[in-house]
Amino acid sequence: MAKGKTAYDCGLDAAVDVVGGKWKPLILWALHAHGTTRFGELGRQITGVSEKVLIQQLRELEADGIVHREIYREVPPRVEYSLTELGEALNTALLPLGEWGDRFMTEILARKAEQAA
């Protein structure tokens, strides 16, 4: 839950609080598509995300119980991320949104180009 938040108005409010932002849905997609993934590989799969933002977003997802972080005490240390059961359920809920985006991507881009002109 967002800092200072003590209640949600509805289920959508709770879901958006957990998955809100540009990068969290893409992190969920990458972990779903590729399974357990090391930090560096996850950063390469998500074009444009900075290391600092990726760390922050992963920490928030971990705090919300969406992502599991496994630290291996090796030299050098290895950290892997995976979706929890809650994360898999959230990703399943987001699939129709992704399908909508696939279906209307060309139209969305065309409208964005019109607005920019």
XYZ file of N, CA and C in Angstrom:
351
model
N 0.845 -1.168 0.000
C 0.000 0.000 0.000
C 0.896 1.238 0.000
N 0.478 2.253 -0.720
C 1.249 3.493 -0.772
C 1.431 4.044 0.637
N 2.578 4.698 0.854
C 2.848 5.265 2.171
C 1.714 6.184 2.593
N 1.267 6.047 3.831
C 0.220 6.897 4.360
C -1.185 6.432 4.018
N -1.323 5.493 3.107
C -2.648 5.021 2.709
C -3.117 3.959 3.695
N -4.333 4.094 4.199
C -4.842 3.150 5.184
C -6.033 2.357 4.678
N -6.585 2.754 3.530
C -7.740 2.047 2.969
C -7.834 2.333 1.476
N -8.549 1.475 0.777
C -8.812 1.653 -0.656
C -10.290 1.913 -0.869
N -10.599 2.656 -1.922
C -11.994 2.932 -2.258
C -12.651 1.749 -2.959
N -11.837 0.983 -3.714
C -12.367 -0.164 -4.449
C -11.196 -1.050 -4.858
N -11.510 -2.186 -5.457
C -10.469 -3.111 -5.893
C -9.540 -2.513 -6.926
N -10.080 -1.698 -7.821
C -9.247 -1.063 -8.842
C -8.225 -0.124 -8.188
N -8.631 0.575 -7.161
C -7.729 1.447 -6.413
C -6.566 0.632 -5.846
N -6.857 -0.527 -5.277
C -5.811 -1.393 -4.719
C -4.878 -1.901 -5.814
N -5.461 -2.344 -6.934
C -4.653 -2.889 -8.033
C -3.745 -1.828 -8.638
N -4.281 -0.633 -8.870
C -3.487 0.441 -9.468
C -2.389 0.879 -8.500
N -2.652 0.839 -7.203
C -1.629 1.184 -6.222
C -0.440 0.234 -6.318
N -0.722 -1.033 -6.542
C 0.344 -2.045 -6.611
C 1.083 -2.000 -7.941
N 0.367 -1.816 -9.041
C 0.975 -1.951 -10.371
C 1.170 -0.622 -11.075
N 0.827 0.468 -10.403
C 0.900 1.781 -11.035
C 2.309 2.173 -11.444
N 2.391 2.944 -12.482
C 3.674 3.423 -12.976
C 4.012 2.808 -14.319
N 5.020 3.359 -14.930
C 5.411 2.938 -16.281
C 6.094 1.580 -16.292
N 6.875 1.269 -15.267
C 7.764 0.117 -15.345
C 7.226 -1.159 -14.709
N 6.376 -1.049 -13.710
C 5.914 -2.255 -13.001
C 5.213 -3.256 -13.912
N 4.298 -2.836 -14.780
C 3.686 -3.829 -15.678
C 4.711 -4.500 -16.593
N 5.729 -3.746 -17.012
C 6.755 -4.326 -17.877
C 7.643 -5.306 -17.108
N 7.888 -5.025 -15.844
C 8.626 -5.963 -14.995
C 7.823 -7.253 -14.850
N 6.534 -7.120 -14.589
C 5.668 -8.303 -14.463
C 5.669 -9.113 -15.746
N 5.556 -8.421 -16.880
C 5.554 -9.109 -18.175
C 6.859 -9.873 -18.375
N 7.988 -9.216 -18.099
C 9.295 -9.852 -18.311
C 9.468 -11.072 -17.418
N 9.082 -10.964 -16.159
C 9.222 -12.105 -15.252
C 8.276 -13.240 -15.644
N 7.105 -12.891 -16.135
C 6.168 -13.923 -16.604
C 6.711 -14.612 -17.860
N 7.221 -13.826 -18.781
C 7.696 -14.372 -20.060
C 8.975 -15.190 -19.905
N 9.848 -14.789 -18.988
C 11.171 -15.418 -18.896
C 11.401 -16.201 -17.610
N 10.441 -16.170 -16.691
C 10.611 -16.895 -15.436
C 11.643 -16.223 -14.545
N 12.200 -16.988 -13.636
C 13.195 -16.461 -12.706
C 14.336 -15.818 -13.485
N 14.647 -14.574 -13.119
C 15.586 -13.775 -13.909
C 16.529 -13.015 -12.993
N 17.785 -12.956 -13.404
C 18.771 -12.163 -12.668
C 18.548 -10.685 -12.955
N 19.016 -9.840 -12.045
C 18.778 -8.399 -12.141
C 19.275 -7.818 -13.466
N 20.503 -8.116 -13.848
C 21.071 -7.553 -15.073
C 20.286 -7.947 -16.309
N 19.864 -9.196 -16.359
C 19.080 -9.671 -17.496
C 17.717 -8.982 -17.538
N 17.123 -8.794 -16.379
C 15.837 -8.105 -16.301
C 15.975 -6.682 -16.842
N 17.053 -6.010 -16.485
C 17.298 -4.665 -16.995
C 17.453 -4.634 -18.501
N 18.055 -5.666 -19.077
C 18.217 -5.729 -20.546
C 16.885 -6.020 -21.245
N 15.991 -6.709 -20.575
C 14.700 -7.060 -21.177
C 13.724 -5.882 -21.186
N 13.964 -4.896 -20.328
C 13.063 -3.747 -20.214
C 13.785 -2.518 -20.753
N 13.581 -2.240 -22.000
C 14.270 -1.156 -22.695
C 13.947 0.190 -22.064
N 14.998 0.934 -21.711
C 14.831 2.307 -21.255
C 14.797 2.504 -19.756
N 14.664 1.451 -18.980
C 14.607 1.621 -17.528
C 16.022 1.777 -16.976
N 16.193 2.738 -16.075
C 17.502 2.921 -15.446
C 17.661 1.899 -14.322
N 18.910 1.656 -13.951
C 19.180 0.703 -12.871
C 18.538 1.170 -11.569
N 18.630 2.465 -11.291
C 18.060 3.026 -10.066
C 16.544 2.819 -10.007
N 15.855 3.107 -11.094
C 14.399 2.963 -11.129
C 14.012 1.495 -11.054
N 14.748 0.629 -11.739
C 14.453 -0.801 -11.697
C 14.577 -1.325 -10.269
N 15.624 -0.937 -9.574
C 15.798 -1.350 -8.178
C 14.625 -0.871 -7.326
N 14.252 0.388 -7.492
C 13.143 0.961 -6.720
C 11.843 0.221 -6.990
N 11.538 -0.007 -8.262
C 10.292 -0.669 -8.627
C 10.261 -2.116 -8.128
N 11.401 -2.813 -8.227
C 11.472 -4.187 -7.727
C 11.288 -4.223 -6.213
N 11.851 -3.270 -5.503
C 11.677 -3.214 -4.042
C 10.212 -3.007 -3.676
N 9.536 -2.126 -4.407
C 8.115 -1.881 -4.143
C 7.288 -3.125 -4.441
N 7.578 -3.791 -5.560
C 6.853 -5.017 -5.902
C 7.124 -6.119 -4.883
N 8.347 -6.178 -4.381
C 8.681 -7.163 -3.351
C 7.923 -6.845 -2.060
N 7.895 -5.579 -1.667
C 7.188 -5.168 -0.447
C 5.693 -5.481 -0.541
N 5.135 -5.408 -1.751
C 3.711 -5.696 -1.956
C 3.443 -7.189 -2.150
N 4.484 -8.016 -2.096
C 4.300 -9.464 -2.209
C 4.105 -9.956 -3.630
N 4.464 -9.156 -4.619
C 4.269 -9.497 -6.030
C 5.500 -10.212 -6.590
N 6.667 -9.810 -6.133
C 7.943 -10.340 -6.626
C 8.707 -10.953 -5.459
N 9.359 -12.073 -5.742
C 10.244 -12.721 -4.762
C 11.682 -12.450 -5.182
N 12.495 -12.053 -4.223
C 13.918 -11.781 -4.458
C 14.728 -12.824 -3.711
N 15.564 -13.533 -4.450
C 16.417 -14.576 -3.877
C 17.865 -14.136 -4.004
N 18.552 -14.059 -2.868
C 19.958 -13.666 -2.850
C 20.794 -14.912 -2.621
N 21.761 -15.138 -3.500
C 22.680 -16.263 -3.371
C 24.014 -15.717 -2.870
N 24.446 -16.221 -1.742
C 25.696 -15.765 -1.120
C 26.870 -16.431 -1.824
N 27.204 -15.871 -2.973
C 28.312 -16.364 -3.793
C 29.253 -15.205 -4.054
N 30.359 -15.490 -4.671
C 31.279 -14.447 -5.105
C 31.387 -14.531 -6.623
N 30.902 -13.541 -7.367
C 30.152 -12.379 -6.899
C 28.732 -12.779 -6.499
N 28.065 -11.954 -5.663
C 26.697 -12.276 -5.236
C 25.755 -12.332 -6.437
N 24.789 -13.207 -6.347
C 23.805 -13.364 -7.417
C 22.423 -13.121 -6.818
N 21.611 -12.314 -7.512
C 20.243 -12.021 -7.086
C 19.311 -12.381 -8.225
N 18.270 -13.140 -7.902
C 17.274 -13.530 -8.902
C 15.890 -13.090 -8.445
N 15.077 -12.754 -9.421
C 13.710 -12.310 -9.161
C 12.731 -13.247 -9.857
N 11.599 -13.464 -9.190
C 10.534 -14.275 -9.775
C 9.197 -13.750 -9.267
N 8.139 -14.144 -9.941
C 6.798 -13.754 -9.505
C 6.331 -14.683 -8.391
N 5.667 -14.117 -7.413
C 5.019 -14.915 -6.382
C 3.668 -15.388 -6.928
N 2.952 -16.151 -6.145
C 1.608 -16.568 -6.551
C 0.713 -15.346 -6.750
N 0.864 -14.367 -5.862
C 0.109 -13.117 -5.987
C 0.503 -12.370 -7.263
N 1.790 -12.387 -7.588
C 2.277 -11.749 -8.803
C 1.758 -12.430 -10.060
N 1.724 -13.760 -10.054
C 1.173 -14.499 -11.194
C -0.303 -14.156 -11.391
N -1.043 -14.054 -10.285
C -2.466 -13.702 -10.377
C -2.648 -12.292 -10.932
N -1.799 -11.365 -10.486
C -1.873 -9.998 -11.006
C -1.540 -9.966 -12.483
N -0.528 -10.704 -12.875
C -0.148 -10.746 -14.287
C -1.289 -11.311 -15.133
N -1.962 -12.332 -14.635
C -3.113 -12.897 -15.346
C -4.207 -11.847 -15.514
N -4.406 -11.039 -14.482
C -5.414 -9.972 -14.560
C -5.027 -8.908 -15.581
N -3.716 -8.705 -15.802
C -3.250 -7.689 -16.749
C -3.246 -8.169 -18.200
N -3.341 -9.485 -18.420
C -3.292 -10.012 -19.789
C -4.331 -9.382 -20.713
N -5.599 -9.227 -20.297
C -6.562 -8.574 -21.203
C -6.176 -7.138 -21.556
N -5.548 -6.438 -20.642
C -5.093 -5.083 -20.926
C -4.010 -5.099 -22.005
N -3.086 -6.051 -21.919
C -2.063 -6.212 -22.947
C -2.661 -6.575 -24.297
N -3.675 -7.430 -24.281
C -4.346 -7.810 -25.532
C -5.039 -6.604 -26.151
N -5.656 -5.775 -25.318
C -6.277 -4.536 -25.803
C -5.216 -3.657 -26.459
N -4.055 -3.517 -25.802
C -2.964 -2.717 -26.356
C -2.475 -3.254 -27.688
N -2.335 -4.579 -27.795
C -1.927 -5.192 -29.066
C -2.944 -4.895 -30.158
N -4.207 -5.005 -29.804
C -5.281 -4.824 -30.790
C -5.342 -3.389 -31.315
N -5.108 -2.416 -30.442
C -5.294 -1.016 -30.816
C -3.993 -0.219 -30.896
N -2.841 -0.897 -30.866
C -1.555 -0.208 -30.851
C -1.383 0.749 -32.026
N -1.719 0.303 -33.225
C -1.560 1.145 -34.418
C -2.421 2.404 -34.309
N -3.657 2.235 -33.863
C -4.558 3.376 -33.710
C -4.056 4.334 -32.626
N -3.575 3.787 -31.530
C -3.051 4.620 -30.441
C -1.864 5.438 -30.930
N -0.930 4.790 -31.642
C 0.247 5.493 -32.167
C -0.153 6.570 -33.168
N -1.139 6.282 -34.011
C -1.597 7.265 -34.994
C -2.173 8.494 -34.293
N -2.949 8.286 -33.253
C -3.532 9.412 -32.519
C -2.448 10.227 -31.803
N -1.460 9.544 -31.262
C -0.355 10.242 -30.613
C 0.407 11.096 -31.630
N 0.616 10.561 -32.832
C 1.310 11.299 -33.886
C 0.493 12.526 -34.312
N -0.827 12.384 -34.393
C -1.697 13.521 -34.733
C -1.588 14.617 -33.683
N -1.568 14.219 -32.425
C -1.499 15.190 -31.325
C -0.168 15.935 -31.331
N 0.890 15.231 -31.715
C 2.229 15.831 -31.724
C 2.405 16.801 -32.894
N 1.626 16.609 -33.950
C 1.778 17.446 -35.157
C 1.152 18.809 -34.998
